[in-house]
């Protein structure tokens, strides 16, 4: 059943991607193809590698956190964790499956499930907080000068407000956990009476355990200021690398934008992330491409925006999804063989 579910998600991604490509190319395909074929092979390799390098930065973060729970947590294990998260996050709605895939692989790597959950909570808290502070600075610098150019920026503003509310909620949960547990109990009881929640006691136990894990991780983070500073700085590098890619693609296509445009390009890329808040489709497929073209067409020609989108999206999503899927299959087989070999050794020792 789960495999059928993922197969359906893949089908949705493929159909929406092809639909977006069709509507992107149908009016400006001569200009778009000219720009695409203008890219030299070495630029093409760099652009495609950009998404892989971005995931290597994520792996650096996981290694930094992972060393708290496993002293010899290696670069290879961190890379597996990063790409598995990217793969499962990319094939599930709103990236909800990424953490489950990562917990599974970290358990195989020798990290307890509870510690894996703590690691992911720590990464989520630091990343979301850093991202919203980063985007807030960009909003102050750029948003007031562009929001009147396209009604789409109202959607971006709504996404920004929602993300700010999520961060505020997370930190309120951290500061007042007992209040949130009480509210969650009332909520579960209400949903149970409406027959939406079937197992009230189990749901309450799961929610309480999640809250305890979250608040415990906040307490641990507070004690390790050096870790916070290091991971915040790595996340700033992570975001800058992701958001700056369209500028690199423009340059590779022979469109030399002034360096002053770099901040605007980074801001526009972050606005695409804010717009994605409303797209609960696997990989936000279809909507992401549409948002990118709508936003970037306000500062560069439409044909160029569509051409950049094709490279940007393939590098940061489709290609890393393929690589992530292959890494997951390889890692699963590797750890299954290790477990089988260990079990055989134990049976041999008992004889």
mmCIF file of N, CA and C in Angstrom, residues 39 41-55 245 248-249 310-320 323:
data_model
loop_
_atom_site.group_PDB
_atom_site.id
_atom_site.type_symbol
_atom_site.label_atom_id
_atom_site.label_comp_id
_atom_site.label_asym_id
_atom_site.label_seq_id
_atom_site.Cartn_x
_atom_site.Cartn_y
_atom_site.Cartn_z
ATOM 1 N N UNK A 39 24.165 27.548 -22.805
ATOM 2 C CA UNK A 39 24.927 27.179 -21.608
ATOM 3 C C UNK A 39 26.045 26.201 -21.983
ATOM 4 N N UNK A 41 29.002 23.365 -21.449
ATOM 5 C CA UNK A 41 28.933 22.092 -20.732
ATOM 6 C C UNK A 41 29.459 22.202 -19.295
ATOM 7 N N UNK A 42 30.533 22.996 -19.088
ATOM 8 C CA UNK A 42 31.095 23.101 -17.741
ATOM 9 C C UNK A 42 30.175 23.872 -16.800
ATOM 10 N N UNK A 43 29.437 24.869 -17.353
ATOM 11 C CA UNK A 43 28.440 25.565 -16.540
ATOM 12 C C UNK A 43 27.284 24.622 -16.194
ATOM 13 N N UNK A 44 26.918 23.807 -17.166
ATOM 14 C CA UNK A 44 25.838 22.835 -16.942
ATOM 15 C C UNK A 44 26.192 21.898 -15.793
ATOM 16 N N UNK A 45 27.423 21.395 -15.783
ATOM 17 C CA UNK A 45 27.862 20.489 -14.713
ATOM 18 C C UNK A 45 27.835 21.201 -13.361
ATOM 19 N N UNK A 46 28.303 22.464 -13.340
ATOM 20 C CA UNK A 46 28.309 23.219 -12.092
ATOM 21 C C UNK A 46 26.892 23.448 -11.576
ATOM 22 N N UNK A 47 25.976 23.812 -12.477
ATOM 23 C CA UNK A 47 24.587 24.063 -12.073
ATOM 24 C C UNK A 47 23.945 22.800 -11.519
ATOM 25 N N UNK A 48 24.129 21.675 -12.231
ATOM 26 C CA UNK A 48 23.550 20.417 -11.779
ATOM 27 C C UNK A 48 24.165 19.986 -10.446
ATOM 28 N N UNK A 49 25.465 20.258 -10.277
ATOM 29 C CA UNK A 49 26.148 19.883 -9.035
ATOM 30 C C UNK A 49 25.741 20.764 -7.860
ATOM 31 N N UNK A 50 25.176 21.928 -8.162
ATOM 32 C CA UNK A 50 24.831 22.885 -7.102
ATOM 33 C C UNK A 50 23.872 22.278 -6.080
ATOM 34 N N UNK A 51 22.863 21.542 -6.588
ATOM 35 C CA UNK A 51 21.907 20.897 -5.680
ATOM 36 C C UNK A 51 22.570 19.841 -4.814
ATOM 37 N N UNK A 52 23.553 19.134 -5.376
ATOM 38 C CA UNK A 52 24.294 18.133 -4.601
ATOM 39 C C UNK A 52 25.145 18.814 -3.534
ATOM 40 N N UNK A 53 25.789 19.928 -3.903
ATOM 41 C CA UNK A 53 26.604 20.675 -2.940
ATOM 42 C C UNK A 53 25.741 21.230 -1.808
ATOM 43 N N UNK A 54 24.529 21.667 -2.180
ATOM 44 C CA UNK A 54 23.593 22.170 -1.168
ATOM 45 C C UNK A 54 23.266 21.075 -0.156
ATOM 46 N N UNK A 55 23.061 19.854 -0.639
ATOM 47 C CA UNK A 55 22.779 18.744 0.273
ATOM 48 C C UNK A 55 24.001 18.360 1.101
ATOM 49 N N UNK A 245 21.413 30.516 -6.560
ATOM 50 C CA UNK A 245 21.566 29.716 -7.781
ATOM 51 C C UNK A 245 20.990 30.393 -9.033
ATOM 52 N N UNK A 248 23.538 32.530 -10.708
ATOM 53 C CA UNK A 248 24.564 31.748 -11.394
ATOM 54 C C UNK A 248 24.043 31.243 -12.736
ATOM 55 N N UNK A 249 22.777 30.796 -12.772
ATOM 56 C CA UNK A 249 22.186 30.288 -14.011
ATOM 57 C C UNK A 249 22.104 31.397 -15.061
ATOM 58 N N UNK A 310 13.834 26.227 -15.283
ATOM 59 C CA UNK A 310 14.053 24.840 -15.696
ATOM 60 C C UNK A 310 15.355 24.304 -15.108
ATOM 61 N N UNK A 311 16.438 25.064 -15.210
ATOM 62 C CA UNK A 311 17.725 24.640 -14.648
ATOM 63 C C UNK A 311 17.674 24.596 -13.121
ATOM 64 N N UNK A 312 17.136 25.644 -12.534
ATOM 65 C CA UNK A 312 17.064 25.761 -11.073
ATOM 66 C C UNK A 312 16.280 24.610 -10.462
ATOM 67 N N UNK A 313 15.149 24.311 -11.047
ATOM 68 C CA UNK A 313 14.279 23.273 -10.502
ATOM 69 C C UNK A 313 14.895 21.885 -10.667
ATOM 70 N N UNK A 314 15.515 21.643 -11.815
ATOM 71 C CA UNK A 314 16.132 20.341 -12.027
ATOM 72 C C UNK A 314 17.291 20.130 -11.063
ATOM 73 N N UNK A 315 18.083 21.162 -10.842
ATOM 74 C CA UNK A 315 19.246 21.055 -9.961
ATOM 75 C C UNK A 315 18.848 20.868 -8.501
ATOM 76 N N UNK A 316 17.878 21.658 -8.033
ATOM 77 C CA UNK A 316 17.547 21.670 -6.605
ATOM 78 C C UNK A 316 16.473 20.669 -6.213
ATOM 79 N N UNK A 317 15.810 20.069 -7.206
ATOM 80 C CA UNK A 317 14.734 19.127 -6.856
ATOM 81 C C UNK A 317 14.848 17.791 -7.603
ATOM 82 N N UNK A 318 14.671 17.802 -8.920
ATOM 83 C CA UNK A 318 14.585 16.543 -9.651
ATOM 84 C C UNK A 318 15.875 15.710 -9.567
ATOM 85 N N UNK A 319 17.010 16.362 -9.785
ATOM 86 C CA UNK A 319 18.267 15.615 -9.796
ATOM 87 C C UNK A 319 18.612 15.085 -8.413
ATOM 88 N N UNK A 320 18.454 15.921 -7.373
ATOM 89 C CA UNK A 320 18.781 15.455 -6.017
ATOM 90 C C UNK A 320 17.788 14.396 -5.548
ATOM 91 N N UNK A 323 19.210 11.187 -7.073
ATOM 92 C CA UNK A 323 20.395 10.796 -6.308
ATOM 93 C C UNK A 323 19.989 10.317 -4.913
#
